[in-house]
mmCIF file of C-alpha atoms and ligand atoms in Angstrom:
data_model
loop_
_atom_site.group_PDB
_atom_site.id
_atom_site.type_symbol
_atom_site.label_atom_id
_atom_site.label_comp_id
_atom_site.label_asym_id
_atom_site.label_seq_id
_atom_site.Cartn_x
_atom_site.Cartn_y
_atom_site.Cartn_z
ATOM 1 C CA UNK A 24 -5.659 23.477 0.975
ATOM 2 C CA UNK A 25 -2.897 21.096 1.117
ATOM 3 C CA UNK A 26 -3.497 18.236 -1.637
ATOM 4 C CA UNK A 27 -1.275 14.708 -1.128
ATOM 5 C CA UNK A 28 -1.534 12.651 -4.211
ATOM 6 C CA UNK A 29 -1.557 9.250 -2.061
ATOM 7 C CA UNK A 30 -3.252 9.221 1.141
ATOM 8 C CA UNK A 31 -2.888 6.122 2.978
ATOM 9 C CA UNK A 32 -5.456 5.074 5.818
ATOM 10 C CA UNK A 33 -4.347 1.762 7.465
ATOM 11 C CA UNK A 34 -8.053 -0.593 7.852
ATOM 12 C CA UNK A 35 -6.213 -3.136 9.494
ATOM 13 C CA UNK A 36 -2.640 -3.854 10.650
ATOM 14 C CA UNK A 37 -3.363 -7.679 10.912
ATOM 15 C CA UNK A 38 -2.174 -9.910 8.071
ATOM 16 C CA UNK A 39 -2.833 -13.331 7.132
ATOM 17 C CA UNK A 40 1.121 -13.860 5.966
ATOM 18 C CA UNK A 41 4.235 -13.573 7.116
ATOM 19 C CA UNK A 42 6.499 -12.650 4.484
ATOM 20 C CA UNK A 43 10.038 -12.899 5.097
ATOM 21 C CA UNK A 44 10.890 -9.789 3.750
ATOM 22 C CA UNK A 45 7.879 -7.607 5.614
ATOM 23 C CA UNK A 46 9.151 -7.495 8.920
ATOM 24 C CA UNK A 47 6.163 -7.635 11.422
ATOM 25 C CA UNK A 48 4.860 -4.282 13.148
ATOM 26 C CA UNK A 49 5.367 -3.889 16.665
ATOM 27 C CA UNK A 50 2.165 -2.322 17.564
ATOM 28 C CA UNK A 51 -0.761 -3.847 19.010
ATOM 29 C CA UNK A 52 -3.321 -6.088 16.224
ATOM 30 C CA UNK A 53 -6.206 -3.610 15.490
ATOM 31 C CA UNK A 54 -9.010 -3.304 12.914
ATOM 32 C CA UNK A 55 -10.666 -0.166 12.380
ATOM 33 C CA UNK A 56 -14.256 0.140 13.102
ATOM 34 C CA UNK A 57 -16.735 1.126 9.985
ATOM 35 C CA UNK A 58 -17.134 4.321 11.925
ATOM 36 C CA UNK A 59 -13.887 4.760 12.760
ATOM 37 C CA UNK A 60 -12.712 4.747 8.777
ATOM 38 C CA UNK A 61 -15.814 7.112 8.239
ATOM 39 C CA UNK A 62 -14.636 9.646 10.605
ATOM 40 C CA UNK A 63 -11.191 9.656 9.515
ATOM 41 C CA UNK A 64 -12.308 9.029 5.225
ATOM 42 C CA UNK A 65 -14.351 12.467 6.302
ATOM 43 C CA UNK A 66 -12.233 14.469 7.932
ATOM 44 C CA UNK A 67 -8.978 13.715 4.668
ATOM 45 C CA UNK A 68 -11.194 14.224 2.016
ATOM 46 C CA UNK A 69 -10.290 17.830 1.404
ATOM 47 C CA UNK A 70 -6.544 16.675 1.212
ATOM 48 C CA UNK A 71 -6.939 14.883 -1.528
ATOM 49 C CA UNK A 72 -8.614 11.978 -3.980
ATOM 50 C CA UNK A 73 -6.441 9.286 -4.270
ATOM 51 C CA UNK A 74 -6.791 6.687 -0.839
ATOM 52 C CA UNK A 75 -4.843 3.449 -0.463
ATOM 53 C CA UNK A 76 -6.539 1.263 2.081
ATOM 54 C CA UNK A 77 -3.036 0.191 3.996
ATOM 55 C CA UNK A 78 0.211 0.377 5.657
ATOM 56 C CA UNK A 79 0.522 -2.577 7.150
ATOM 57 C CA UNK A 80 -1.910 -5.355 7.066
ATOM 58 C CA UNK A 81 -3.948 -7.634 4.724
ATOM 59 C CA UNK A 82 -7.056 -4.740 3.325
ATOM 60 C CA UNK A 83 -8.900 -8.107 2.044
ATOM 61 C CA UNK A 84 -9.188 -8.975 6.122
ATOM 62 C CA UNK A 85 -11.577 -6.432 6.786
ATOM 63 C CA UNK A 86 -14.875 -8.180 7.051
ATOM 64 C CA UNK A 87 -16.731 -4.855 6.242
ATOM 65 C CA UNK A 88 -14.640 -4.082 3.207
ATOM 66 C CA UNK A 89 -17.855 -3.747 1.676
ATOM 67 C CA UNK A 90 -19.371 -1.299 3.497
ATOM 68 C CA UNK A 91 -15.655 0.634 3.353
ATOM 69 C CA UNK A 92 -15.947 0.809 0.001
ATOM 70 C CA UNK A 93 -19.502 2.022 -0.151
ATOM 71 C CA UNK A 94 -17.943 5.155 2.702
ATOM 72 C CA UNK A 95 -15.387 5.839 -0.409
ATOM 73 C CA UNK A 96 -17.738 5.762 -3.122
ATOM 74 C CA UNK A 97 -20.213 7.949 -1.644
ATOM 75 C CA UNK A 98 -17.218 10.817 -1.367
ATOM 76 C CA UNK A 99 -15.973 10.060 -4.409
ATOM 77 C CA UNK A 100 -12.557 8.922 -3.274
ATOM 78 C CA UNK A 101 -10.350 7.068 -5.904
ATOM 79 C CA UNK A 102 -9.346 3.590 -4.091
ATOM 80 C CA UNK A 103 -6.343 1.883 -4.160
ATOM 81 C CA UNK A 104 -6.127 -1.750 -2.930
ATOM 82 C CA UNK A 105 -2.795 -2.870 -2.421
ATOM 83 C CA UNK A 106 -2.827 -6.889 -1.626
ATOM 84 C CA UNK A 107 -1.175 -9.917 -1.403
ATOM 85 C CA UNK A 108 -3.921 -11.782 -3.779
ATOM 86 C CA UNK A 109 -4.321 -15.102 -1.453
ATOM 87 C CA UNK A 110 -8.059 -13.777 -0.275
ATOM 88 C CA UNK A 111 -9.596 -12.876 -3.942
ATOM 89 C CA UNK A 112 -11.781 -15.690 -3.989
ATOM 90 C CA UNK A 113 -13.791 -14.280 -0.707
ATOM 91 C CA UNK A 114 -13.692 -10.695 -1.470
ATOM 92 C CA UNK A 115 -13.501 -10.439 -5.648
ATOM 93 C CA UNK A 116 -16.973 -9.517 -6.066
ATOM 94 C CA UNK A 117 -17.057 -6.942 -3.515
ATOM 95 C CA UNK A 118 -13.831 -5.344 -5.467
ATOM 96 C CA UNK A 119 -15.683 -5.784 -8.657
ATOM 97 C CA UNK A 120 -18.886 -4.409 -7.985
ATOM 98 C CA UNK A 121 -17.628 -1.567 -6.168
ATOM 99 C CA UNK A 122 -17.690 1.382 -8.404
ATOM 100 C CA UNK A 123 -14.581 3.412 -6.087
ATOM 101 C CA UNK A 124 -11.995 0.720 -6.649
ATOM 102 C CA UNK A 125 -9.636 2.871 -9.329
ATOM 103 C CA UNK A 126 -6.699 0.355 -9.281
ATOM 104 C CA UNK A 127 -5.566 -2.692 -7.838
ATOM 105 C CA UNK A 128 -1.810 -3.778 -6.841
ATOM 106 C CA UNK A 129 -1.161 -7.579 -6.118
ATOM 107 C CA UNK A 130 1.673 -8.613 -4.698
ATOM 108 C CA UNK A 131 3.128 -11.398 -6.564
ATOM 109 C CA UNK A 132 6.474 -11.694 -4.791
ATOM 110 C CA UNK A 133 4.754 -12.587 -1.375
ATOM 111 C CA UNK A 134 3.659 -15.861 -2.688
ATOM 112 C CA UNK A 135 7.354 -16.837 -2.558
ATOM 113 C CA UNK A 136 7.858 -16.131 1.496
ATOM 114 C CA UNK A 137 4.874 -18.097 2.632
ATOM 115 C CA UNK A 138 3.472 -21.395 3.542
ATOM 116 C CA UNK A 139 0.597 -20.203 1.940
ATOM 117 C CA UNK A 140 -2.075 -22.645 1.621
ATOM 118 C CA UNK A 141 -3.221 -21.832 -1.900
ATOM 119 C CA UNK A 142 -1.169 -23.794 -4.298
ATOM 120 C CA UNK A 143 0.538 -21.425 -7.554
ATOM 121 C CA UNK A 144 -2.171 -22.371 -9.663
ATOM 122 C CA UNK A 145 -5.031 -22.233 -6.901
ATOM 123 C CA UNK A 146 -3.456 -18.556 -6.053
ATOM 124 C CA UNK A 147 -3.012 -17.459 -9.947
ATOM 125 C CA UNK A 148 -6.852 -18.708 -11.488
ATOM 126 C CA UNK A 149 -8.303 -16.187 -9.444
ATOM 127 C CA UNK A 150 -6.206 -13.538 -10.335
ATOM 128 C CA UNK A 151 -6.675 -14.738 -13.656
ATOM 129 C CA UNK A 152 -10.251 -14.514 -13.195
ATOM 130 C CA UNK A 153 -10.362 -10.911 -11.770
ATOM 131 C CA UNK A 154 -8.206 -9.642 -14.448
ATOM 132 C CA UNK A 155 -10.712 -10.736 -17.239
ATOM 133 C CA UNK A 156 -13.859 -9.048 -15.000
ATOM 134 C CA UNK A 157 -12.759 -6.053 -13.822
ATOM 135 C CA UNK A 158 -12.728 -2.619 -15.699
ATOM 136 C CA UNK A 159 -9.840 -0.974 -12.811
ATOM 137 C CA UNK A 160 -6.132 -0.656 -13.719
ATOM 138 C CA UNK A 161 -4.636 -3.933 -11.830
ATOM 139 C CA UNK A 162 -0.894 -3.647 -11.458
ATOM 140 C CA UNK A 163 0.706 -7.249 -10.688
ATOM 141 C CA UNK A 164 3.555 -6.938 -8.891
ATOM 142 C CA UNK A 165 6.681 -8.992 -8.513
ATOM 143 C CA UNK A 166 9.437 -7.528 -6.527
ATOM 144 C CA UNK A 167 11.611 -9.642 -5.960
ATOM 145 C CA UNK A 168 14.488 -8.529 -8.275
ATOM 146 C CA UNK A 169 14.017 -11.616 -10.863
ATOM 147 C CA UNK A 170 14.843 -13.321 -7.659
ATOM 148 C CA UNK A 171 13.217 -16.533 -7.875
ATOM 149 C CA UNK A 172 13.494 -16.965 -10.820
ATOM 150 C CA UNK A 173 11.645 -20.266 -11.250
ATOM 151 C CA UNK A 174 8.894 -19.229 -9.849
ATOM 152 C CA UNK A 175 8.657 -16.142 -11.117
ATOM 153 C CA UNK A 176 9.037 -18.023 -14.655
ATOM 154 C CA UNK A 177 6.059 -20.365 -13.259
ATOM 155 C CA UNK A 178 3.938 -17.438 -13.018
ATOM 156 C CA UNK A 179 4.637 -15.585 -16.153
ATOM 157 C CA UNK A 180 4.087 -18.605 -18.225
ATOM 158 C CA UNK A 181 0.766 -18.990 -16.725
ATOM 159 C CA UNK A 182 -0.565 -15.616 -17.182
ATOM 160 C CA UNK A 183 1.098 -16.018 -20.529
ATOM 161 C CA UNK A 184 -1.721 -18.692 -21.065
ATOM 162 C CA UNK A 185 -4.292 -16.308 -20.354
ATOM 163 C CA UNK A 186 -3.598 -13.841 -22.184
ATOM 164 C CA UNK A 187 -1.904 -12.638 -25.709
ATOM 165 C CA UNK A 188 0.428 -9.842 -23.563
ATOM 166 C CA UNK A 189 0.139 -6.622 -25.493
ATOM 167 C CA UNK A 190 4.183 -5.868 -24.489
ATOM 168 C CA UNK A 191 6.134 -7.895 -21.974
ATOM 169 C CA UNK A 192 5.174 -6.298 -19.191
ATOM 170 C CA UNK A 193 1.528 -5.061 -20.289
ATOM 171 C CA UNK A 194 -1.137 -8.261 -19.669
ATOM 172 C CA UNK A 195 -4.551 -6.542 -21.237
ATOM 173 C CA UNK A 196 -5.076 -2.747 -21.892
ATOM 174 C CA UNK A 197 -5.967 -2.727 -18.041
ATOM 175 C CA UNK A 198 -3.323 -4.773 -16.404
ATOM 176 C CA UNK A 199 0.332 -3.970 -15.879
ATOM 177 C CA UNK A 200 3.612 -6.270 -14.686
ATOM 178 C CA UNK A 201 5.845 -4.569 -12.714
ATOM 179 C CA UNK A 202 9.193 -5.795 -12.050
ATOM 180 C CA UNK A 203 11.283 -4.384 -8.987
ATOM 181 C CA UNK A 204 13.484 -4.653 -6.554
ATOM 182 C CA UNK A 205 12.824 -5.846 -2.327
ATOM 183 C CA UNK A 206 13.568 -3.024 0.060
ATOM 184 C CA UNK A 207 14.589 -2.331 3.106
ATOM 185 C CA UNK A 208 12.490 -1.098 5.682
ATOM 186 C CA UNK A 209 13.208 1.380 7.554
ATOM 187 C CA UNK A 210 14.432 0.534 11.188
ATOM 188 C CA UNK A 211 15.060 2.748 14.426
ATOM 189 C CA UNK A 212 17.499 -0.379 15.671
ATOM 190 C CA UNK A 213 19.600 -0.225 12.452
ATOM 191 C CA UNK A 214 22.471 1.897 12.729
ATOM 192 C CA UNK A 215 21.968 5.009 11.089
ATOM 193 C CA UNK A 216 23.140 4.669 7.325
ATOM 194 C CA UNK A 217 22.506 7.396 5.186
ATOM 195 C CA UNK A 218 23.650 11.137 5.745
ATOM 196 C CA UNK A 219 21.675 13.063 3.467
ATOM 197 C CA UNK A 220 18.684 12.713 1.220
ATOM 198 C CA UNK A 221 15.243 13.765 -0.110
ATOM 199 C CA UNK A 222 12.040 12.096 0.410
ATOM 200 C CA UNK A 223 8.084 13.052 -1.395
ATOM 201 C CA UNK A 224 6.910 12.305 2.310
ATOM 202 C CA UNK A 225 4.398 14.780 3.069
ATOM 203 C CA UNK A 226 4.756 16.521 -0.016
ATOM 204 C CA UNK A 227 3.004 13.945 -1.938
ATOM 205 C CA UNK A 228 2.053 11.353 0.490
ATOM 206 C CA UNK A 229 0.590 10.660 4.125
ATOM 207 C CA UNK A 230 -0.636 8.155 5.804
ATOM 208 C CA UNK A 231 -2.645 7.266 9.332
ATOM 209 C CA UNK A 232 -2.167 4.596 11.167
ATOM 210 C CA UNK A 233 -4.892 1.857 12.447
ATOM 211 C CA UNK A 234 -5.383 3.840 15.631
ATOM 212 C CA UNK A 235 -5.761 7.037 14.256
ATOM 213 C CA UNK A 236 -1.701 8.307 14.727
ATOM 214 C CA UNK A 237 -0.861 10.250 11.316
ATOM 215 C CA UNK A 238 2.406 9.584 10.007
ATOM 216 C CA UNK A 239 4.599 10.841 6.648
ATOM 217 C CA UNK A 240 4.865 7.346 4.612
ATOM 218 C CA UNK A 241 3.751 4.220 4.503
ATOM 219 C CA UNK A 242 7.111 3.053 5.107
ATOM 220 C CA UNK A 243 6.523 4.042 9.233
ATOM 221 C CA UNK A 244 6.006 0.096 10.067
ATOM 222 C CA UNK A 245 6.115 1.072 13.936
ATOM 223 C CA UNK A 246 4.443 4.734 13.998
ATOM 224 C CA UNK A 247 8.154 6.055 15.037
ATOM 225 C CA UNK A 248 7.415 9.215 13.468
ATOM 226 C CA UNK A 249 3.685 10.161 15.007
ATOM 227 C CA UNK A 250 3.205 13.595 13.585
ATOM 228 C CA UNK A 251 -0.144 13.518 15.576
ATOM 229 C CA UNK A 252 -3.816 11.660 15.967
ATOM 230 C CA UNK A 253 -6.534 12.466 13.619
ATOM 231 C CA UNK A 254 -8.941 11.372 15.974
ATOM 232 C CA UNK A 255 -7.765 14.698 18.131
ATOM 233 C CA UNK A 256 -6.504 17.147 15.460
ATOM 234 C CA UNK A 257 -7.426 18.477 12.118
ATOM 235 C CA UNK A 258 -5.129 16.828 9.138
ATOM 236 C CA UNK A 259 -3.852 20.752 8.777
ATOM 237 C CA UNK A 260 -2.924 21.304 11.771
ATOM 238 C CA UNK A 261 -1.061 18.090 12.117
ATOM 239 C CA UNK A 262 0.645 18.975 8.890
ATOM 240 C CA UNK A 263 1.476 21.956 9.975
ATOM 241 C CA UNK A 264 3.140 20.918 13.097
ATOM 242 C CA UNK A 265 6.076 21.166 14.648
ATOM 243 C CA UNK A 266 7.854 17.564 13.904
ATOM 244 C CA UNK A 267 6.090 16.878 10.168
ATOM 245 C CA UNK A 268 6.971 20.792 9.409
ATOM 246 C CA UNK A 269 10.917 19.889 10.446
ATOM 247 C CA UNK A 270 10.931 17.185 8.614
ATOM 248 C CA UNK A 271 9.549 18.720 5.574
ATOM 249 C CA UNK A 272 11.979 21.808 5.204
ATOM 250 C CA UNK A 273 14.488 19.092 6.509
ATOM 251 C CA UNK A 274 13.729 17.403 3.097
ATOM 252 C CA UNK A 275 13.952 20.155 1.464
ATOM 253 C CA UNK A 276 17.612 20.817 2.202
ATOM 254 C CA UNK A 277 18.385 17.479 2.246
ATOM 255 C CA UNK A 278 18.300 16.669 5.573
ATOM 256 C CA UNK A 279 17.025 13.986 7.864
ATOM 257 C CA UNK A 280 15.404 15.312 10.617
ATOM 258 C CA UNK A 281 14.037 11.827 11.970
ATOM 259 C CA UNK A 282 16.159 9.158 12.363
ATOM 260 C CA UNK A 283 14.102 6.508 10.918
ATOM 261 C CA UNK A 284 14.766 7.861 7.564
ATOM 262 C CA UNK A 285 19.175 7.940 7.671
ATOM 263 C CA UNK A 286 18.117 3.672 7.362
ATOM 264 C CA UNK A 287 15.195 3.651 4.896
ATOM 265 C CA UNK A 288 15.720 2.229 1.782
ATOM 266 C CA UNK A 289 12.761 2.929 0.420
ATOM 267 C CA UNK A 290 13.851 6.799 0.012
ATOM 268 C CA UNK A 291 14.423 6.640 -3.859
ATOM 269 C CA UNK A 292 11.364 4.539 -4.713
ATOM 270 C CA UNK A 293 8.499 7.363 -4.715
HETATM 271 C C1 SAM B 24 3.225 -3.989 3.466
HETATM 272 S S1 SAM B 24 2.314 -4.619 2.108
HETATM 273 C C2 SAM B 24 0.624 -4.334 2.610
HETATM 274 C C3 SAM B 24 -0.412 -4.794 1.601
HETATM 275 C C4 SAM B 24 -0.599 -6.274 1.385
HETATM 276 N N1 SAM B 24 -0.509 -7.021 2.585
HETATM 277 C C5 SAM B 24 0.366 -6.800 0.334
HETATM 278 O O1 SAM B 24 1.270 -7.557 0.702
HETATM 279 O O2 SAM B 24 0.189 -6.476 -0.829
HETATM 280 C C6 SAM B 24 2.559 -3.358 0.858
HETATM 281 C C7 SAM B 24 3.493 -3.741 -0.266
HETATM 282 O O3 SAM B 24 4.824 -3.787 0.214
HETATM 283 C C8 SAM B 24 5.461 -4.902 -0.357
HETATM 284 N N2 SAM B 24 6.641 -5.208 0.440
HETATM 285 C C9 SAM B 24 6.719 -5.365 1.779
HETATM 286 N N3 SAM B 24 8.006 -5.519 2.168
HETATM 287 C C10 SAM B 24 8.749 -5.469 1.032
HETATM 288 C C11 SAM B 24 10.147 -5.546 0.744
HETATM 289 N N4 SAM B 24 11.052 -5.682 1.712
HETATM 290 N N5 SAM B 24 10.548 -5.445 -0.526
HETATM 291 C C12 SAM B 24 9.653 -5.292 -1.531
HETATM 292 N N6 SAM B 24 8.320 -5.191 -1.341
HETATM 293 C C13 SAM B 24 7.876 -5.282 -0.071
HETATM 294 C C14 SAM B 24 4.382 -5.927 -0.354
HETATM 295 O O4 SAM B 24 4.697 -7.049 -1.126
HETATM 296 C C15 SAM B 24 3.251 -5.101 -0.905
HETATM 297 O O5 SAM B 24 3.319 -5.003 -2.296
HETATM 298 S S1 SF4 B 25 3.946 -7.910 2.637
HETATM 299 FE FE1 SF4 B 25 1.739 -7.771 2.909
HETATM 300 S S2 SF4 B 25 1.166 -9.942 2.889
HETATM 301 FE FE2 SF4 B 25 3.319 -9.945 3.302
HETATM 302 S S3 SF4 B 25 3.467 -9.931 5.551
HETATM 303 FE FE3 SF4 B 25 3.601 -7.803 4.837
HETATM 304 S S4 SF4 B 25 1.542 -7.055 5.058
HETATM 305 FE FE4 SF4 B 25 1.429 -9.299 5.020
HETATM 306 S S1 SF4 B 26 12.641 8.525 4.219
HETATM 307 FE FE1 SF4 B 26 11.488 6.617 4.443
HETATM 308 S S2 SF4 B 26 10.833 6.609 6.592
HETATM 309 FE FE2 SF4 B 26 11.457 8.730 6.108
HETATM 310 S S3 SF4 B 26 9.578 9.749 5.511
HETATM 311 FE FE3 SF4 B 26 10.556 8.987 3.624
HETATM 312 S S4 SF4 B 26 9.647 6.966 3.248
HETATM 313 FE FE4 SF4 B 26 9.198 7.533 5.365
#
């Protein structure tokens, strides 16, 4: 059986930003049922352990993130929550108590592209507060290239009175900084950039979209490349396909055989 090391499964594609650098999707707003993620959570566990709860979207919108949780823990998935941090002080105790959250990613960087209505220190105490509870690997991102560099200096001196960093970018033996660059995602209206190039997509990664259509990445923002529905087909036989078998062997001579990927610059990130 095929395993993917990520697996992504989209909860909701609505978002409670708007960061400049995210563009927005073009599909319609959804949120996926309880028994909608069940279904799909059933029919992918065979493929694999590790599931990230987005693509696009906000995970801590779900109002039954709760209950999702309690669908991963019961088949022993590994969760990863990957989130912009401005909704930890409604949903932290459902992330701590839940024993199938393995790691956490918050987004640092998006605090910069928003009117959010949290102010720094509002947004930082509870991230503060969920990196002293929890006992899962929390990864704090900030990719924004040393961009802003104020506030990104605003931010590092507060966590740096939290905590006696164990290395400069190592917070607690659980907690991680990670410095990077912005992307750029890809885009079927962008002229088509790049003429060759290999990409982990399907090899290590997939990921399913709010309504069910299976794509390679999370990078498909617009489901341009629907390998198939899940809701319809078995996650083999979409992999097995046609269009996500072209683009694999595509890949594998270093080829593009959609044309979403010539502009995606998130090709050498995985
Ligand atoms: C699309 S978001 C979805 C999850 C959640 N809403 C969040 O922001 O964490 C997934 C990740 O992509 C990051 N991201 C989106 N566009 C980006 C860009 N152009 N450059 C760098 N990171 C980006 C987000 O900051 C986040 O870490
Ligand atoms: S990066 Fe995350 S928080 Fe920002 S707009 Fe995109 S989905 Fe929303
Ligand atoms: S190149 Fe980009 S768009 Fe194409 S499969 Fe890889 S991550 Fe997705």
């Amino acid at each position: 059986m095929k395993q993917f090391k990520k697996m992504y499964v989209e909860i909701t594609n609505v978002c409670n930003l708007s960061c400049s650098f995210c563009p927005p999707t073009k599909r319609k707003s959804k949120t996926m049922s309880v028994a909608e993620f069940t279904e799909i959570a059933e029919k992918i566990r065979p493929f694999g352990s590790y599931l990230y709860l987005h693509i696009k979207g906000e995970p801590l919108m779900h109002k039954d993130l709760q209950e999702i949780l309690a669908v991963c823990e019961r088949l022993e998935f590994q969760v990863c929550i990957t989130t912009n941090g401005t909704l930890l002080k409604q949903q932290k105790e459902v992330l701590l108590k839940s024993k199938a959250v393995h790691r956490l990613h918050i987004s640092l960087h998006s605090f910069e592209a928003n009117a959010i209505s949290l102010t720094l220190e509002e947004y930082l105490e509870e991230i503060v507060d969920i990196i002293k509870q929890a006992d899962f690997l929390i990864i704090l991102r900030l990719w924004n290239g040393g961009g802003m560099e104020a506030l990104n200096n605003r931010i590092l001196t507060m966590l740096k009175a939290n905590f006696d960093f164990l290395r400069e970018d190592k917070v607690n033996e659980k907690t991680y900084l990670q410095m990077g660059d912005q992307f750029e995602w890809a885009d079927m209206e962008r002229e088509s950039q790049k003429e060759t190039g290999f990409c982990y997509a399907l090899r290590d990664q997939i990921g399913i979209l709010v309504d069910g259509t299976v794509v390679p990445c999370c990078l498909d923002n617009n489901g341009d490349i629907a390998l198939g529905n899940i809701f319809e087909q078995s996650l083999d036989d979409i992999y097995m396909g046609n269009r996500a078998q072209n683009l694999y062997n595509g890949f594998s001579n270093r080829k593009f055989a959609e044309k979403l990927c010539r502009t995606c610059g998130f090709i050498n990130r995985f």
